[in-house]
Coordinates of N, CA and C and ligand atoms in Angstrom, one line a residue:
M24 N 0.9 -1.1 0.0 CA 0.1 -0.2 -0.1 C 0.9 1.4 -0.1
T25 N 0.4 2.2 -1.1 CA 1.3 3.5 -0.9 C 1.1 4.1 0.2
K26 N 2.0 5.2 0.3 CA 1.8 5.7 1.8 C 0.8 6.8 1.8
A27 N 0.6 7.6 0.4 CA -0.6 8.3 0.3 C -2.0 7.4 0.4
L28 N -2.2 6.9 -0.1 CA -3.4 5.7 0.3 C -3.4 5.5 1.7
F29 N -2.6 5.1 2.2 CA -2.5 4.7 3.5 C -2.9 5.8 4.5
L30 N -2.3 7.1 4.3 CA -2.8 8.2 5.1 C -4.3 8.9 4.6
S31 N -5.0 8.3 3.7 CA -5.9 9.0 3.2 C -6.9 8.0 4.1
L32 N -6.7 6.7 4.0 CA -7.7 5.8 4.7 C -7.6 6.0 6.0
A33 N -6.5 6.2 6.8 CA -6.5 6.5 8.1 C -7.1 7.8 8.4
S34 N -7.0 8.7 7.6 CA -7.8 9.7 8.2 C -9.5 9.8 8.3
C35 N -9.6 8.9 6.9 CA -11.2 8.5 6.9 C -11.4 7.8 8.2
L36 N -11.1 6.8 8.6 CA -11.1 6.5 9.7 C -11.2 7.4 10.9
L37 N -10.6 8.0 11.0 CA -10.6 9.2 12.1 C -11.9 10.1 12.0
V38 N -12.3 10.5 11.0 CA -13.4 11.1 10.9 C -14.7 10.0 11.2
V39 N -14.9 8.9 11.0 CA -15.8 8.4 11.1 C -15.6 7.7 12.5
N40 N -14.5 7.8 13.3 CA -14.4 7.5 14.6 C -14.9 8.7 15.6
Q41 N -14.6 9.8 15.2 CA -15.2 11.1 15.5 C -16.5 11.4 15.5
A42 N -17.2 11.1 14.6 CA -18.5 11.0 14.5 C -19.2 10.7 15.1
K43 N -18.9 9.0 15.3 CA -19.3 8.0 16.3 C -18.9 8.3 17.6
F44 N -18.1 8.5 18.2 CA -17.7 8.9 19.5 C -17.0 10.0 19.5
P45 N -17.7 11.0 19.6 CA -17.2 12.5 19.9 C -16.6 13.0 21.5
V46 N -15.5 12.6 21.4 CA -14.9 13.1 22.9 C -13.9 14.4 22.2
L47 N -14.5 15.2 23.0 CA -13.9 16.6 22.6 C -12.5 16.5 23.7
G48 N -11.8 17.6 23.1 CA -10.5 18.0 24.0 C -10.8 19.0 25.1
R49 N -10.0 18.7 26.2 CA -10.2 19.6 27.4 C -10.3 21.2 27.1
C50 N -9.4 21.6 26.4 CA -9.6 23.3 25.9 C -10.4 23.4 25.1
E51 N -10.6 22.3 23.9 CA -11.7 22.8 23.4 C -13.3 23.0 24.0
V52 N -13.6 22.0 25.3 CA -14.3 22.3 26.0 C -14.7 23.6 27.0
A53 N -13.2 23.9 27.0 CA -13.3 25.2 28.3 C -13.7 26.5 27.1
K54 N -13.1 26.4 25.8 CA -13.5 27.6 24.8 C -14.9 27.7 24.9
L55 N -15.7 26.6 24.6 CA -17.2 26.6 24.2 C -17.7 27.1 25.4
M56 N -17.7 26.5 26.8 CA -17.8 26.9 27.9 C -17.6 28.5 28.3
S57 N -16.7 28.8 27.9 CA -16.1 30.2 28.1 C -17.1 31.1 27.5
Q58 N -17.3 30.5 25.8 CA -18.4 31.6 25.0 C -19.7 31.4 25.5
E59 N -20.3 30.4 25.9 CA -21.4 30.7 26.9 C -21.5 31.3 28.3
D60 N -20.4 32.0 28.7 CA -20.2 32.6 29.7 C -20.6 31.8 31.0
L61 N -19.9 30.4 31.0 CA -19.9 29.8 32.4 C -18.9 30.2 33.5
D62 N -17.7 31.0 32.6 CA -16.7 31.3 33.9 C -17.3 32.2 34.9
G63 N -17.3 31.7 36.0 CA -17.9 32.3 36.9 C -19.5 32.2 37.4
Y64 N -20.2 31.8 36.4 CA -21.5 31.5 36.8 C -21.8 30.8 38.0
E65 N -22.7 31.4 38.8 CA -23.2 30.8 40.2 C -21.8 30.8 40.8
G66 N -21.0 31.3 40.6 CA -19.5 31.3 41.4 C -18.6 30.2 41.1
Y67 N -18.9 29.6 40.0 CA -17.9 28.4 39.6 C -17.3 28.8 38.4
Y68 N -15.9 28.3 38.3 CA -15.1 29.2 37.4 C -15.1 27.8 36.5
L69 N -14.2 28.1 35.1 CA -14.1 27.0 34.2 C -13.4 26.0 34.7
S70 N -12.4 26.0 35.6 CA -11.7 24.7 36.2 C -12.9 23.9 36.9
D71 N -13.7 24.4 37.5 CA -14.7 23.7 38.4 C -15.6 23.2 36.9
W72 N -16.0 23.9 36.0 CA -16.8 23.1 35.0 C -16.4 22.0 34.0
L73 N -14.5 22.3 34.1 CA -14.1 21.4 33.7 C -14.2 19.7 34.3
C74 N -13.8 20.5 35.5 CA -13.7 19.1 36.2 C -15.2 18.4 36.5
L75 N -16.4 18.8 36.5 CA -17.5 18.3 36.5 C -17.6 17.4 34.9
A76 N -17.3 18.5 34.0 CA -17.9 17.6 32.9 C -16.8 16.5 32.7
F77 N -15.5 16.3 33.0 CA -14.6 15.3 32.7 C -15.0 14.1 33.8
V78 N -15.5 14.5 34.9 CA -15.7 13.2 35.9 C -17.1 12.4 35.5
E79 N -18.5 13.4 34.8 CA -19.5 12.9 34.5 C -19.2 11.8 33.0
S80 N -18.3 12.7 32.2 CA -18.4 11.9 30.7 C -17.4 11.8 30.3
G81 N -16.3 12.1 30.8 CA -14.5 12.5 30.3 C -14.6 12.9 28.8
F82 N -15.7 13.9 29.0 CA -15.7 15.0 27.9 C -16.5 14.1 26.7
N83 N -17.0 13.0 26.6 CA -17.7 12.3 25.7 C -19.1 12.9 25.4
V84 N -19.2 13.4 24.5 CA -20.5 14.6 24.1 C -21.7 13.5 24.1
S85 N -21.5 12.1 23.6 CA -22.5 11.5 22.9 C -22.9 10.3 24.1
K86 N -22.2 10.9 25.6 CA -22.3 9.7 26.4 C -23.8 9.4 27.1
I87 N -24.5 8.4 27.2 CA -25.7 7.9 27.5 C -25.5 7.1 28.7
N88 N -26.0 6.8 29.7 CA -26.0 6.1 30.9 C -27.4 5.9 31.7
E89 N -27.9 4.7 31.9 CA -29.0 4.3 32.5 C -28.6 3.8 33.8
N90 N -29.7 4.4 34.7 CA -29.9 4.5 35.8 C -30.5 3.6 36.4
A91 N -30.3 3.3 37.9 CA -31.1 2.2 38.4 C -32.7 2.2 38.2
D92 N -33.0 3.3 38.3 CA -34.5 4.1 38.4 C -34.9 3.7 37.0
G93 N -34.4 3.7 35.9 CA -34.8 3.5 34.7 C -34.7 4.8 34.1
S94 N -34.2 5.7 34.6 CA -33.9 7.4 34.0 C -32.7 7.1 33.3
F95 N -32.5 8.1 32.3 CA -31.2 7.8 31.9 C -30.3 9.3 32.3
D96 N -29.1 9.4 32.0 CA -28.0 10.7 32.0 C -27.8 10.7 30.6
Y97 N -27.5 12.0 30.1 CA -27.6 12.4 29.0 C -26.0 13.7 28.9
G98 N -25.1 12.9 27.9 CA -24.0 14.3 27.5 C -23.3 14.5 28.3
I99 N -22.4 15.6 28.3 CA -21.1 15.6 28.6 C -21.5 16.2 30.3
F100 N -22.5 16.5 30.4 CA -22.8 16.8 31.9 C -23.6 15.7 32.5
Q101 N -24.0 14.7 31.7 CA -24.9 13.5 32.6 C -26.1 13.8 33.2
I102 N -26.9 14.8 32.1 CA -28.2 15.4 32.7 C -29.4 14.1 32.5
N103 N -30.1 14.2 33.8 CA -31.1 13.4 34.3 C -32.3 13.3 33.3
S104 N -32.9 12.3 32.8 CA -34.1 12.3 32.1 C -35.4 12.5 33.1
H105 N -35.1 12.1 34.1 CA -36.5 12.0 35.2 C -36.6 13.7 35.6
Y106 N -35.7 14.5 35.7 CA -35.9 15.9 36.4 C -35.7 16.9 35.4
W107 N -34.7 16.6 34.1 CA -34.2 17.9 33.6 C -34.7 18.0 31.8
C108 N -35.1 16.6 31.5 CA -35.2 17.0 29.8 C -36.2 15.4 29.6
N109 N -36.7 15.5 28.3 CA -37.7 14.7 28.0 C -37.0 13.9 27.3
D110 N -37.1 12.6 27.5 CA -36.7 11.4 26.5 C -37.6 10.4 26.0
Y111 N -38.8 10.9 26.3 CA -40.2 10.2 25.7 C -40.3 9.0 26.0
Q112 N -39.5 8.5 27.2 CA -39.5 7.1 27.3 C -39.8 6.7 28.7
S113 N -39.8 7.7 29.7 CA -40.2 7.8 31.0 C -40.7 9.0 31.5
H114 N -41.6 9.2 32.8 CA -41.8 10.2 33.2 C -40.8 11.4 33.2
S115 N -41.0 12.4 33.1 CA -40.0 13.7 33.0 C -40.5 14.9 33.5
E116 N -39.9 15.6 34.2 CA -40.4 16.9 34.9 C -40.0 17.9 33.9
N117 N -39.0 17.7 32.9 CA -38.0 18.3 31.8 C -38.1 19.5 32.2
L118 N -37.6 19.8 33.4 CA -37.2 21.3 33.9 C -36.6 22.2 32.8
C119 N -35.7 21.8 32.1 CA -35.1 22.6 31.4 C -35.6 22.5 29.6
H120 N -36.8 21.8 29.6 CA -37.8 22.2 28.3 C -36.7 21.9 27.5
V121 N -36.2 20.6 27.1 CA -35.5 20.2 26.1 C -35.6 18.9 26.0
D122 N -35.3 18.4 24.9 CA -35.4 16.9 24.3 C -33.7 16.6 24.6
C123 N -33.7 15.1 25.7 CA -32.6 14.8 26.3 C -31.5 14.6 24.8
E124 N -32.2 14.4 23.6 CA -31.2 14.1 22.5 C -30.4 15.3 22.1
E125 N -31.2 16.5 22.4 CA -30.3 17.7 22.1 C -29.2 18.1 23.3
L126 N -28.9 17.0 24.2 CA -28.1 17.2 25.2 C -26.7 16.5 24.8
L127 N -26.7 15.8 23.4 CA -25.8 15.0 22.9 C -25.1 15.9 21.8
D128 N -25.6 17.1 21.8 CA -25.2 17.8 20.7 C -23.5 18.2 20.7
A129 N -22.5 18.1 19.9 CA -21.3 18.3 20.2 C -21.0 20.1 20.4
N130 N -22.0 21.0 20.0 CA -21.7 22.6 20.2 C -22.0 22.7 21.7
L131 N -22.5 21.7 22.2 CA -22.8 21.9 24.1 C -23.8 23.0 24.0
L132 N -24.3 23.4 23.2 CA -25.2 24.7 23.9 C -26.2 24.1 24.5
S133 N -27.1 23.3 24.2 CA -28.1 22.9 25.2 C -27.8 22.3 26.3
S134 N -26.7 21.7 26.6 CA -26.2 21.3 27.7 C -25.6 22.4 28.7
I135 N -25.0 23.2 28.0 CA -24.7 24.2 28.9 C -26.0 24.9 29.4
N136 N -27.0 25.5 28.6 CA -28.2 25.9 29.1 C -28.9 25.3 30.2
C137 N -28.8 24.2 30.1 CA -29.5 23.4 31.1 C -29.0 23.0 32.3
A138 N -27.3 23.0 32.0 CA -26.6 23.0 33.2 C -26.8 24.1 34.5
K139 N -27.0 25.4 33.5 CA -27.0 27.0 34.5 C -28.3 26.4 35.2
M140 N -29.1 26.0 34.5 CA -30.5 26.0 35.2 C -30.3 24.6 36.7
I141 N -29.4 24.0 36.1 CA -29.3 23.2 37.5 C -28.6 23.7 38.6
V142 N -27.3 24.3 38.0 CA -26.6 25.3 39.4 C -27.3 26.0 39.8
S143 N -28.2 27.0 39.3 CA -29.0 27.6 39.7 C -30.3 27.1 40.8
S144 N -30.4 26.2 40.9 CA -31.7 25.6 41.5 C -31.6 25.1 42.8
G145 N -30.7 25.6 43.2 CA -30.2 25.5 44.7 C -28.8 24.1 44.6
G146 N -28.2 24.0 45.9 CA -27.1 23.3 46.0 C -26.1 23.2 44.9
G147 N -26.1 24.3 44.0 CA -25.1 24.4 43.2 C -24.6 23.3 42.5
M148 N -23.4 23.0 42.3 CA -22.9 21.4 41.9 C -23.0 20.3 42.7
N149 N -23.5 20.5 43.6 CA -23.7 19.4 44.6 C -24.8 18.5 43.9
N150 N -25.5 19.3 43.3 CA -26.6 18.2 42.3 C -26.0 17.2 41.5
W151 N -24.6 17.2 41.4 CA -23.9 16.1 40.4 C -23.0 15.2 41.6
I152 N -23.3 14.2 42.1 CA -22.8 13.2 42.9 C -21.2 13.1 42.7
K153 N -21.1 12.9 41.5 CA -19.6 12.8 41.1 C -18.8 14.0 41.2
W154 N -19.4 15.3 41.4 CA -18.6 16.4 41.5 C -18.0 16.6 43.1
K155 N -19.1 16.2 44.0 CA -18.6 16.1 45.2 C -17.7 15.0 45.7
L156 N -17.9 14.1 44.8 CA -16.7 12.9 45.2 C -15.5 13.0 45.0
H157 N -15.6 14.0 43.8 CA -14.2 14.0 42.7 C -13.5 15.5 42.4
C158 N -14.3 16.6 42.6 CA -13.9 17.9 42.6 C -13.9 18.6 43.7
L159 N -15.1 18.9 44.3 CA -15.5 19.6 45.3 C -14.3 19.8 46.7
G160 N -13.7 20.8 46.7 CA -12.5 20.8 47.6 C -11.2 20.6 47.4
R161 N -11.2 20.4 46.1 CA -9.7 20.0 45.3 C -9.5 21.3 44.6
P162 N -7.9 21.2 44.9 CA -7.1 22.0 43.8 C -7.4 21.7 42.5
L163 N -8.2 22.7 41.5 CA -8.7 22.5 40.1 C -8.2 23.2 39.1
S164 N -7.2 24.2 39.4 CA -6.6 25.3 38.6 C -6.0 24.4 37.3
Y165 N -5.4 23.3 37.5 CA -4.9 22.4 36.5 C -5.5 22.1 35.5
W166 N -6.8 22.1 35.6 CA -7.7 21.8 34.4 C -7.5 22.8 33.3
M167 N -7.2 24.0 33.6 CA -6.9 25.1 32.6 C -5.6 25.0 31.6
T168 N -4.6 24.4 32.4 CA -3.3 24.6 32.1 C -3.2 24.3 30.5
G169 N -2.5 25.3 30.1 CA -2.4 25.5 28.4 C -3.3 25.8 27.7
C170 N -4.5 26.0 28.0 CA -5.6 26.3 27.4 C -5.9 28.1 27.2
H171 N -5.3 28.5 25.7 CA -5.4 29.8 25.7 C -6.7 30.3 25.2
L172 N -7.4 30.9 26.1 CA -8.8 31.4 25.4 C -8.9 32.9 24.8
Ligands
LIG14 C1 -19.3 7.9 24.3 O1 -20.1 7.3 24.8 C2 -21.0 6.7 24.0 C3 -22.7 6.6 24.2 O2 -22.5 6.2 25.6 C4 -20.3 5.1 23.7 O3 -20.8 4.3 23.0 C5 -18.9 5.5 23.5 O4 -18.2 4.2 23.3 C6 -18.6 6.6 24.1 N1 -16.9 6.9 23.7 C7 -15.7 6.8 24.2 C8 -14.6 7.0 23.6 O5 -15.8 6.4 25.3

């Protein structure tokens, strides 16, 4: 196989792979968060938001996880279908007035809007159990290392 053919094949595979499993880069996530004014939102800085997103999804925007109660968690912030979004499968309060599928969009807009609502609802980021376990009270500034926004 020629080198050129190999390279074009390899880049094809890469594109397919990204479309199927879109895991965003840390600084890419930081940039999108910054554009949507998350830095300082409800007293949480970008490093807090990055830690939250990483422990919840590993920056995998298409992550869906089923919970023991039959509800599902969607997207980069693993937003729950019982309270926050409608997945048309089980009862939902749909407090964010959004389809859960939209929370899988790689532009993060719907996820960020809904996350803003969640942190404003009382309890802040303590609404996310993994935040409490892995981010709360820890030094987090290194999450922004090398990100030039
Ligand atoms: C991202 O999440 C999807 C849906 O849960 C999963 O199928 C996929 O394997 C995940 N990708 C990675 C790289 O973990």
